Short mmCIF file of C-alpha atoms in Angstrom, two decimals:
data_model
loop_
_atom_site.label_atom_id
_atom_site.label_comp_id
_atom_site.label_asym_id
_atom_site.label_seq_id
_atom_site.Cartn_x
_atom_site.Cartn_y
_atom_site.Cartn_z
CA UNK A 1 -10.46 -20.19 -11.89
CA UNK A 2 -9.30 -18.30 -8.63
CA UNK A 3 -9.84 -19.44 -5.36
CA UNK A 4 -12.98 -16.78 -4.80
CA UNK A 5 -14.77 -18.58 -7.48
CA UNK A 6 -13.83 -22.08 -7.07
CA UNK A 7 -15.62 -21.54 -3.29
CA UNK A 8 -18.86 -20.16 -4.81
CA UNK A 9 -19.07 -23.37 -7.07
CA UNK A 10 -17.67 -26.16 -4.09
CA UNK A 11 -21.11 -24.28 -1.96
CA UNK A 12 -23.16 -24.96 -4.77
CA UNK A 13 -22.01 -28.68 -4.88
CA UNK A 14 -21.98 -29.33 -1.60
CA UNK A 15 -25.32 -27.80 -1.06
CA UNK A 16 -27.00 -30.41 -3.96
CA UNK A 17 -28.93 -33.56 -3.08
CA UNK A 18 -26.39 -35.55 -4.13
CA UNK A 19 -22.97 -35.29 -2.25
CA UNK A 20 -19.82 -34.80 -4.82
CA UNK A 21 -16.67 -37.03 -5.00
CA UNK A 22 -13.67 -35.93 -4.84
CA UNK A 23 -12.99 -37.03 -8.57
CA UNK A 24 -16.39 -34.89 -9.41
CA UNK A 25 -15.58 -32.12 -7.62
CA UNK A 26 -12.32 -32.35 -9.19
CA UNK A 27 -13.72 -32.45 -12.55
CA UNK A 28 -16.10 -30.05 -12.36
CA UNK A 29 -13.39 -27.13 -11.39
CA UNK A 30 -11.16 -28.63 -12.84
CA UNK A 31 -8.52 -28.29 -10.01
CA UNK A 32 -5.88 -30.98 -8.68
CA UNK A 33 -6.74 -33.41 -5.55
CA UNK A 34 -4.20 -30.85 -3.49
CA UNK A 35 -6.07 -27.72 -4.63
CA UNK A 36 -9.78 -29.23 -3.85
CA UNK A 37 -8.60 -30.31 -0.75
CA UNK A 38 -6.90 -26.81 0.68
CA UNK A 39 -10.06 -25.21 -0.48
CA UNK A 40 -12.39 -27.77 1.35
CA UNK A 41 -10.41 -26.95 4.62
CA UNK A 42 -10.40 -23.14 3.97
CA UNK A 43 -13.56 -23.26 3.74
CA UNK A 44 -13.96 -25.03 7.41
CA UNK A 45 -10.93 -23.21 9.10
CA UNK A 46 -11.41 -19.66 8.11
CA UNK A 47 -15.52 -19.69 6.77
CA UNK A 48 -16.70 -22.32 9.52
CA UNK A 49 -18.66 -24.12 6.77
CA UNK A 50 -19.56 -27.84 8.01
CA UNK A 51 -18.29 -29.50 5.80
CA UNK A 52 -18.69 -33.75 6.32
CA UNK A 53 -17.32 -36.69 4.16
CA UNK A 54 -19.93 -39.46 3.44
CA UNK A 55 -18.76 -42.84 3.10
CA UNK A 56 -22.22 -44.17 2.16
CA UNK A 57 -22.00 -42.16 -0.76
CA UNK A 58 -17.76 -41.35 -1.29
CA UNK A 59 -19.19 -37.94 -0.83
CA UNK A 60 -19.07 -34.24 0.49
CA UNK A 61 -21.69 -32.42 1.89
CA UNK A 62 -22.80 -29.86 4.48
CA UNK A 63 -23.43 -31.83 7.98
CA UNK A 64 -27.42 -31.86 8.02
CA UNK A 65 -27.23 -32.10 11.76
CA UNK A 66 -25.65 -28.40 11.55
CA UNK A 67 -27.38 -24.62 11.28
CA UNK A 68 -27.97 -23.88 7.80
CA UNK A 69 -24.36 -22.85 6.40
CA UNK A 70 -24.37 -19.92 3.96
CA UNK A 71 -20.81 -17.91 2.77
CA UNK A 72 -20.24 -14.75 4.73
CA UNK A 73 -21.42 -11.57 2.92
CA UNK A 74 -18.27 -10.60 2.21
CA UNK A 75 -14.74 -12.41 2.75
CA UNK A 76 -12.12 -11.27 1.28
CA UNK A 77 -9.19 -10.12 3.63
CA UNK A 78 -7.95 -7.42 4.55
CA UNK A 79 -4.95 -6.92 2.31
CA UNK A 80 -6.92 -7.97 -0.89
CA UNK A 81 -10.06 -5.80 -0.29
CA UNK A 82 -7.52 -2.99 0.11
CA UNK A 83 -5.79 -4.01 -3.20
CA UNK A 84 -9.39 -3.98 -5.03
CA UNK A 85 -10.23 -0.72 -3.89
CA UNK A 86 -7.34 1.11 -4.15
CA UNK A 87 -6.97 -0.31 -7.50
CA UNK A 88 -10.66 0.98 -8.45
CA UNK A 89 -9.95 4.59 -6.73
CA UNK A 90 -7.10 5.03 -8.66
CA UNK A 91 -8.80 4.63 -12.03
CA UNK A 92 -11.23 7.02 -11.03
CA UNK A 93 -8.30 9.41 -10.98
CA UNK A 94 -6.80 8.48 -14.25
CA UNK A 95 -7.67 11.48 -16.42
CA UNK A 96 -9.12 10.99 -19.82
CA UNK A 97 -6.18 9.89 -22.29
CA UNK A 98 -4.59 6.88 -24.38
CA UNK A 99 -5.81 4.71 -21.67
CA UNK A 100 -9.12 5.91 -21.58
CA UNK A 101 -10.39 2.57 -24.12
CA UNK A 102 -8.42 0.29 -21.44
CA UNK A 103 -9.74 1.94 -18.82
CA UNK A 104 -13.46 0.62 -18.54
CA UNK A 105 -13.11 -2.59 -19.13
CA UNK A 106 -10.17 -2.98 -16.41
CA UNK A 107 -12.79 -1.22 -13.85
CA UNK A 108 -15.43 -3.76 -14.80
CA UNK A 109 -12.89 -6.14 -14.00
CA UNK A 110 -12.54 -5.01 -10.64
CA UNK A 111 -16.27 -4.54 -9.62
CA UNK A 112 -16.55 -7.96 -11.15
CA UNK A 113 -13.96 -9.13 -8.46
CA UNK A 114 -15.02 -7.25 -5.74
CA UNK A 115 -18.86 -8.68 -6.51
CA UNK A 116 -17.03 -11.42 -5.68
CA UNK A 117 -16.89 -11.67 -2.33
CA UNK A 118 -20.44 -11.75 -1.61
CA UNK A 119 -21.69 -8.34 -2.17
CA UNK A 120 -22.28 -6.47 -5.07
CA UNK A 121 -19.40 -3.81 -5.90
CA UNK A 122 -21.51 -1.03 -5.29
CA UNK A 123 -22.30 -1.57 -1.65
CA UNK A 124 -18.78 -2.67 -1.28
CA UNK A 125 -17.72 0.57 -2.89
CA UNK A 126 -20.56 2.58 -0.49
CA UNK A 127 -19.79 1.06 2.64
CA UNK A 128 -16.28 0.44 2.71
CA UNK A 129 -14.12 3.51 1.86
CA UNK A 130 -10.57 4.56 0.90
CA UNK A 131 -9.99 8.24 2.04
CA UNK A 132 -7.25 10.32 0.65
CA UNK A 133 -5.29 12.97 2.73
CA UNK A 134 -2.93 15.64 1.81
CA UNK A 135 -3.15 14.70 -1.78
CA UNK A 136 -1.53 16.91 -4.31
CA UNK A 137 -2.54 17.32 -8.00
CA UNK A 138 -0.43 16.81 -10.83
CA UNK A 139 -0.27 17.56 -13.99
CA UNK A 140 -2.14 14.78 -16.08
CA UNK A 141 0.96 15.60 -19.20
CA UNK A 142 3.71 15.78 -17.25
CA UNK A 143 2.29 12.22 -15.38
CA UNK A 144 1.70 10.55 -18.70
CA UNK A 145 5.27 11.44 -19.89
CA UNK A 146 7.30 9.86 -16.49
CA UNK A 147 4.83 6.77 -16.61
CA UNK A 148 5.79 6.53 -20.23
CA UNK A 149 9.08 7.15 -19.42
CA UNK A 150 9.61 4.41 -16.91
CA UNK A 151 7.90 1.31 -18.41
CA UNK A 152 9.87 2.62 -21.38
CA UNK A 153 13.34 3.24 -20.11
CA UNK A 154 13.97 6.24 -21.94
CA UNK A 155 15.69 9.04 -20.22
CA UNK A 156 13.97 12.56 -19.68
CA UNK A 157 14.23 16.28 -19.35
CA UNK A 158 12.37 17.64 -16.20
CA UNK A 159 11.71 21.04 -15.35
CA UNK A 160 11.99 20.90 -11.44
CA UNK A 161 11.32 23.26 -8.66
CA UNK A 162 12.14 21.67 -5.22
CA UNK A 163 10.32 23.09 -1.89
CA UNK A 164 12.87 23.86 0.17
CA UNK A 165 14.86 26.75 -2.22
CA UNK A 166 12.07 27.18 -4.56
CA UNK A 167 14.59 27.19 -7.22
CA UNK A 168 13.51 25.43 -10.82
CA UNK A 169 16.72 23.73 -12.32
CA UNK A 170 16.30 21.76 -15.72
CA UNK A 171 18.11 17.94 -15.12
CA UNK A 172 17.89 14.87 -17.25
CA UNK A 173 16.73 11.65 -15.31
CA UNK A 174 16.65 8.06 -15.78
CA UNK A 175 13.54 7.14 -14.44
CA UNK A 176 13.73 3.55 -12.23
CA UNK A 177 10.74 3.64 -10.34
CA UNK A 178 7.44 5.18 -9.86
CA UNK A 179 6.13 5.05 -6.58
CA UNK A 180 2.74 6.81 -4.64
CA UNK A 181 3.22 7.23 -1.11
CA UNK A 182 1.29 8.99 1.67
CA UNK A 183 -1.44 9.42 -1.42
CA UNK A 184 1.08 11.75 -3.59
CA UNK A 185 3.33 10.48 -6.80
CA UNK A 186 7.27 10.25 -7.12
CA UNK A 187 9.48 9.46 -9.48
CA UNK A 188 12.98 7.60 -8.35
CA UNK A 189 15.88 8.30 -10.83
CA UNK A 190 19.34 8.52 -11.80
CA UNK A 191 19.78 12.30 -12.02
CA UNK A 192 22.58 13.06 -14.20
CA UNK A 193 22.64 17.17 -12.24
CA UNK A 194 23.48 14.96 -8.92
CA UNK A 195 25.27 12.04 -9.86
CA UNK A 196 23.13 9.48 -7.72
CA UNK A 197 19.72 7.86 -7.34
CA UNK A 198 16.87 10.74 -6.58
CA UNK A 199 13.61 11.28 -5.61
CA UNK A 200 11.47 13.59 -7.59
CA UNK A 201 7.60 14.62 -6.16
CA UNK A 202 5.57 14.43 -9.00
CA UNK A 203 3.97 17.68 -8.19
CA UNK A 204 7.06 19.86 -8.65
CA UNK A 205 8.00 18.59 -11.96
CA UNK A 206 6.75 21.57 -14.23
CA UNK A 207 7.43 20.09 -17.24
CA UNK A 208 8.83 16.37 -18.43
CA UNK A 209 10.34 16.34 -21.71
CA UNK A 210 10.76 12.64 -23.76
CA UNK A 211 13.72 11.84 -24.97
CA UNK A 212 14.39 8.53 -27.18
CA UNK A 213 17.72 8.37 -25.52
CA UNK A 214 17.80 4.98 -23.18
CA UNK A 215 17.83 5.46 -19.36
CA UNK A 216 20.65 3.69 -17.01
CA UNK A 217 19.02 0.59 -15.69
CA UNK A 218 19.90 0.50 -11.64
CA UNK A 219 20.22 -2.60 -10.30
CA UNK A 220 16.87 -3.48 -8.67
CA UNK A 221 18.76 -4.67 -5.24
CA UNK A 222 20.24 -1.44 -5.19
CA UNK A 223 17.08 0.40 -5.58
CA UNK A 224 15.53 -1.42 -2.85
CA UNK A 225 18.59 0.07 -0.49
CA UNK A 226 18.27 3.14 -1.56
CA UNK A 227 14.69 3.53 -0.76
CA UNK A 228 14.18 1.08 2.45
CA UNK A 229 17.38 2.05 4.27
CA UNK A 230 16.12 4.95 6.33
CA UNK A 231 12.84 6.79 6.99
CA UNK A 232 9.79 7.98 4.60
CA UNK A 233 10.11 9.36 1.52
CA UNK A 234 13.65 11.11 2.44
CA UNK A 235 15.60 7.55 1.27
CA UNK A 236 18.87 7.31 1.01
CA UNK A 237 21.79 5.45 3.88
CA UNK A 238 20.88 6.05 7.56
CA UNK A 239 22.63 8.08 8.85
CA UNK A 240 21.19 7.96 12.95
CA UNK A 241 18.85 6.28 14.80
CA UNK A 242 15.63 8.39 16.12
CA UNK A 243 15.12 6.94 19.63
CA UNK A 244 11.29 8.18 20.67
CA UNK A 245 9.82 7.30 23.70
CA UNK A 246 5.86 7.81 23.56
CA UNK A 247 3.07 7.75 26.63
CA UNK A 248 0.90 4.47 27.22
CA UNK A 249 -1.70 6.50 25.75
CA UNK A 250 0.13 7.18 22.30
CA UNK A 251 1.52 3.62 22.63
CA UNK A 252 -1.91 1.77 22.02
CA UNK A 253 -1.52 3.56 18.68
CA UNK A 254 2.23 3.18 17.77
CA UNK A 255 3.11 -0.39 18.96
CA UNK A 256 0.95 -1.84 15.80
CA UNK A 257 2.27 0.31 13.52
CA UNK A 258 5.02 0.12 10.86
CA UNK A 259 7.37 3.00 10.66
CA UNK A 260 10.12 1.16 9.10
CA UNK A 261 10.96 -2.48 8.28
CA UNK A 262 14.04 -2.39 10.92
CA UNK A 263 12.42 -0.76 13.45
CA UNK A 264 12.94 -1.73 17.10
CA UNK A 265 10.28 -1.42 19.43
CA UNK A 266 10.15 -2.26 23.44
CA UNK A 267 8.12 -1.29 26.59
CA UNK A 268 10.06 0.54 29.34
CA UNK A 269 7.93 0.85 32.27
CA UNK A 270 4.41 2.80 31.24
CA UNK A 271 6.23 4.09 28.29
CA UNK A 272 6.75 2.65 24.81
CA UNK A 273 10.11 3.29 23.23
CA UNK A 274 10.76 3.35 19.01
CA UNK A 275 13.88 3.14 17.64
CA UNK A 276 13.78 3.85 13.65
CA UNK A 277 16.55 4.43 10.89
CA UNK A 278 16.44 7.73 9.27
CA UNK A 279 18.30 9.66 6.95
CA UNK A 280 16.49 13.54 6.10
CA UNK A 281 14.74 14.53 9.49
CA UNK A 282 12.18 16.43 7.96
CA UNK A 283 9.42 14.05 7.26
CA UNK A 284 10.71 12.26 10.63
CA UNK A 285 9.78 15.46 12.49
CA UNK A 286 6.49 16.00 11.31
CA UNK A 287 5.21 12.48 12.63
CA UNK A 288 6.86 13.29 16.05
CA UNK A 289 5.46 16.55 16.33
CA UNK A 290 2.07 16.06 15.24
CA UNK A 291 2.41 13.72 18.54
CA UNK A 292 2.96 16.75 20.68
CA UNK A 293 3.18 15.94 24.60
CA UNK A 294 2.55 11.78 23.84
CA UNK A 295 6.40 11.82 22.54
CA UNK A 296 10.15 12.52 23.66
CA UNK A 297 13.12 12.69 21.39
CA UNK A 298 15.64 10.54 23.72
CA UNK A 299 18.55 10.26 20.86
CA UNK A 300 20.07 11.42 19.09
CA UNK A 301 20.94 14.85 20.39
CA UNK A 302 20.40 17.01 17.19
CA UNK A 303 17.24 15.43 16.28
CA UNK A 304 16.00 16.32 20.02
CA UNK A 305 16.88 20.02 19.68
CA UNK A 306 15.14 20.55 16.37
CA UNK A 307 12.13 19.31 18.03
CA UNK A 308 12.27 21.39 20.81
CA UNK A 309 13.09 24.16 18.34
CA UNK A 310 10.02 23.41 16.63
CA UNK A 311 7.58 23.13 19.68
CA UNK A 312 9.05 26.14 21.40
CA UNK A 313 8.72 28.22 17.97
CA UNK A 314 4.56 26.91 17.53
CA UNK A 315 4.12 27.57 21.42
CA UNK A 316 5.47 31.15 21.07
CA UNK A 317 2.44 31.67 18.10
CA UNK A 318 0.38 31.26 21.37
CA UNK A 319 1.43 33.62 23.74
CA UNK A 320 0.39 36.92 22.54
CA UNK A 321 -3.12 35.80 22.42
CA UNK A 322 -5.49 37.10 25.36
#
């Protein structure tokens, strides 16, 4: 029993004509002293719920003297509502296929939760929404083959065509990871072509062959490097430090949000300054520019001309215009 419904059941008890002992309420959730007792203050810290003991009885009850307590409508937090939903919007995605019998009973799973916290899944799923930008499609076969690929450590043939040469090359991969950032699919793997770790966008793969051949298993610590050391999706070892300095106004924005783990962030004056790791520029430049006149480039010098570069170049697509 999870913590969601052991609450539901402790507001039924406490709400009875008879207050609970400990040893009942114990019992009837069947939940150590320790557990009863975290959930009991939970309930009063985070839900405000009165909760009293009664030494006439060895009881606990709802203070009579206090407003009617009911739970709130809905309480899950923030982090676990996201991971409900996101979970449930992904397997409206999932394309019809060897999951398809696993697939409804998982979802009914989820609504189940999600009913949970005090509203039905269906105004959860109405009123509280998960909205998808920039999203690319990809191919349901080719998907099914890398997913197969990494749980199953088998190596693969992918047909690839990258963005910035347009070029396809054939490469076999050992797929390590599959991750979904920004709302798009990759696929991390030793690329034998290369000779190091890779990132492949789902998108561009053409084609994914299986193999049965078994795929190099990269340390997981050294995954984790190679991903988290610099910037976005453009991993790999930092090689400079982006030093941005933004306007108060872009600064009620950017001082709560996450850019990178190591980032270092500071007031100076009426200006807020972000220091980040990166190791590609390109995604890096894209969230700067879509800042326009909220951001400077202070450092370092090559990442400041390439966005002056850029801004002069889109300003120029202005000037002819009467």
């Amino acid at each position: 029993m999870n913590r969601a419904e052991r609450i539901f059941h402790l507001h039924r008890l406490l709400k009875a004509r008879q207050p609970p002992s400990l040893s009942r309420l114990m019992e009837e959730l069947n939940a150590s002293r320790a557990t009863i007792n975290r959930d009991l203050e939970y309930m009063r810290l985070f839900m405000g719920a009165p909760i009293v003991y009664d030494r006439n009885t060895n009881g606990y009850r709802y203070d009579p003297a206090a407003p009617e307590f009911e739970l709130p409508g809905l309480w899950f937090n923030h982090s676990e509502l996201h991971a409900l939903l996101a979970c449930e919007q992904l397997l409206e995605e999932v394309q019809p296929g060897l999951l398809s019998p696993y697939i409804g009973p998982l979802r009914a799973r989820i609504r189940k939760l999600l009913g949970q916290g005090g509203a039905s899944a269906e105004t959860v799923r109405a009123r509280v929404l998960l909205r998808s930008i920039a999203r690319r499609g990809v191919n349901a076969e080719s998907f099914g083959t890398v997913a197969s690929a990494v749980l199953g450590q088998r190596q693969i043939r992918i047909d690839y065509t990258g963005r910035e040469r347009e070029e396809t090359t054939t490469r076999t991969v050992h797929p390590q990871r599959l991750v979904r950032y920004r709302d798009n699919w990759y696929l991390v793997a030793w690329c034998e072509t290369a000779g190091n770790p890779r990132i492949f966008s789902l998108d561009r793969i053409e084609t994914a062959h299986p193999t049965d051949e078994p795929a190099r298993d990269l340390p997981a610590d050294g995954l984790d490097r190679f991903m988290n050391a610099s910037f976005g999706i453009f991993s790999g070892e930092a090689r400079a430090w982006a030093v941005l300095r933004f306007t108060a106004h872009a600064a009620r924005w950017i001082e709560n949000e996450t850019w990178h783990p190591d980032q270092i962030g500071q007031w100076h004056g009426d200006s807020y300054e972000l220091q980040v790791p990166y190791s590609d520029p390109r995604e890096l430049l894209m969230d700067i520019l879509k800042y326009g006149p909220e951001v400077e480039v202070l450092a370092p010098r090559e990442l400041r001309r390439e966005t002056a570069e850029r801004l002069r170049a889109a300003a120029a697509r202005y000037q002819t215009m009467t």
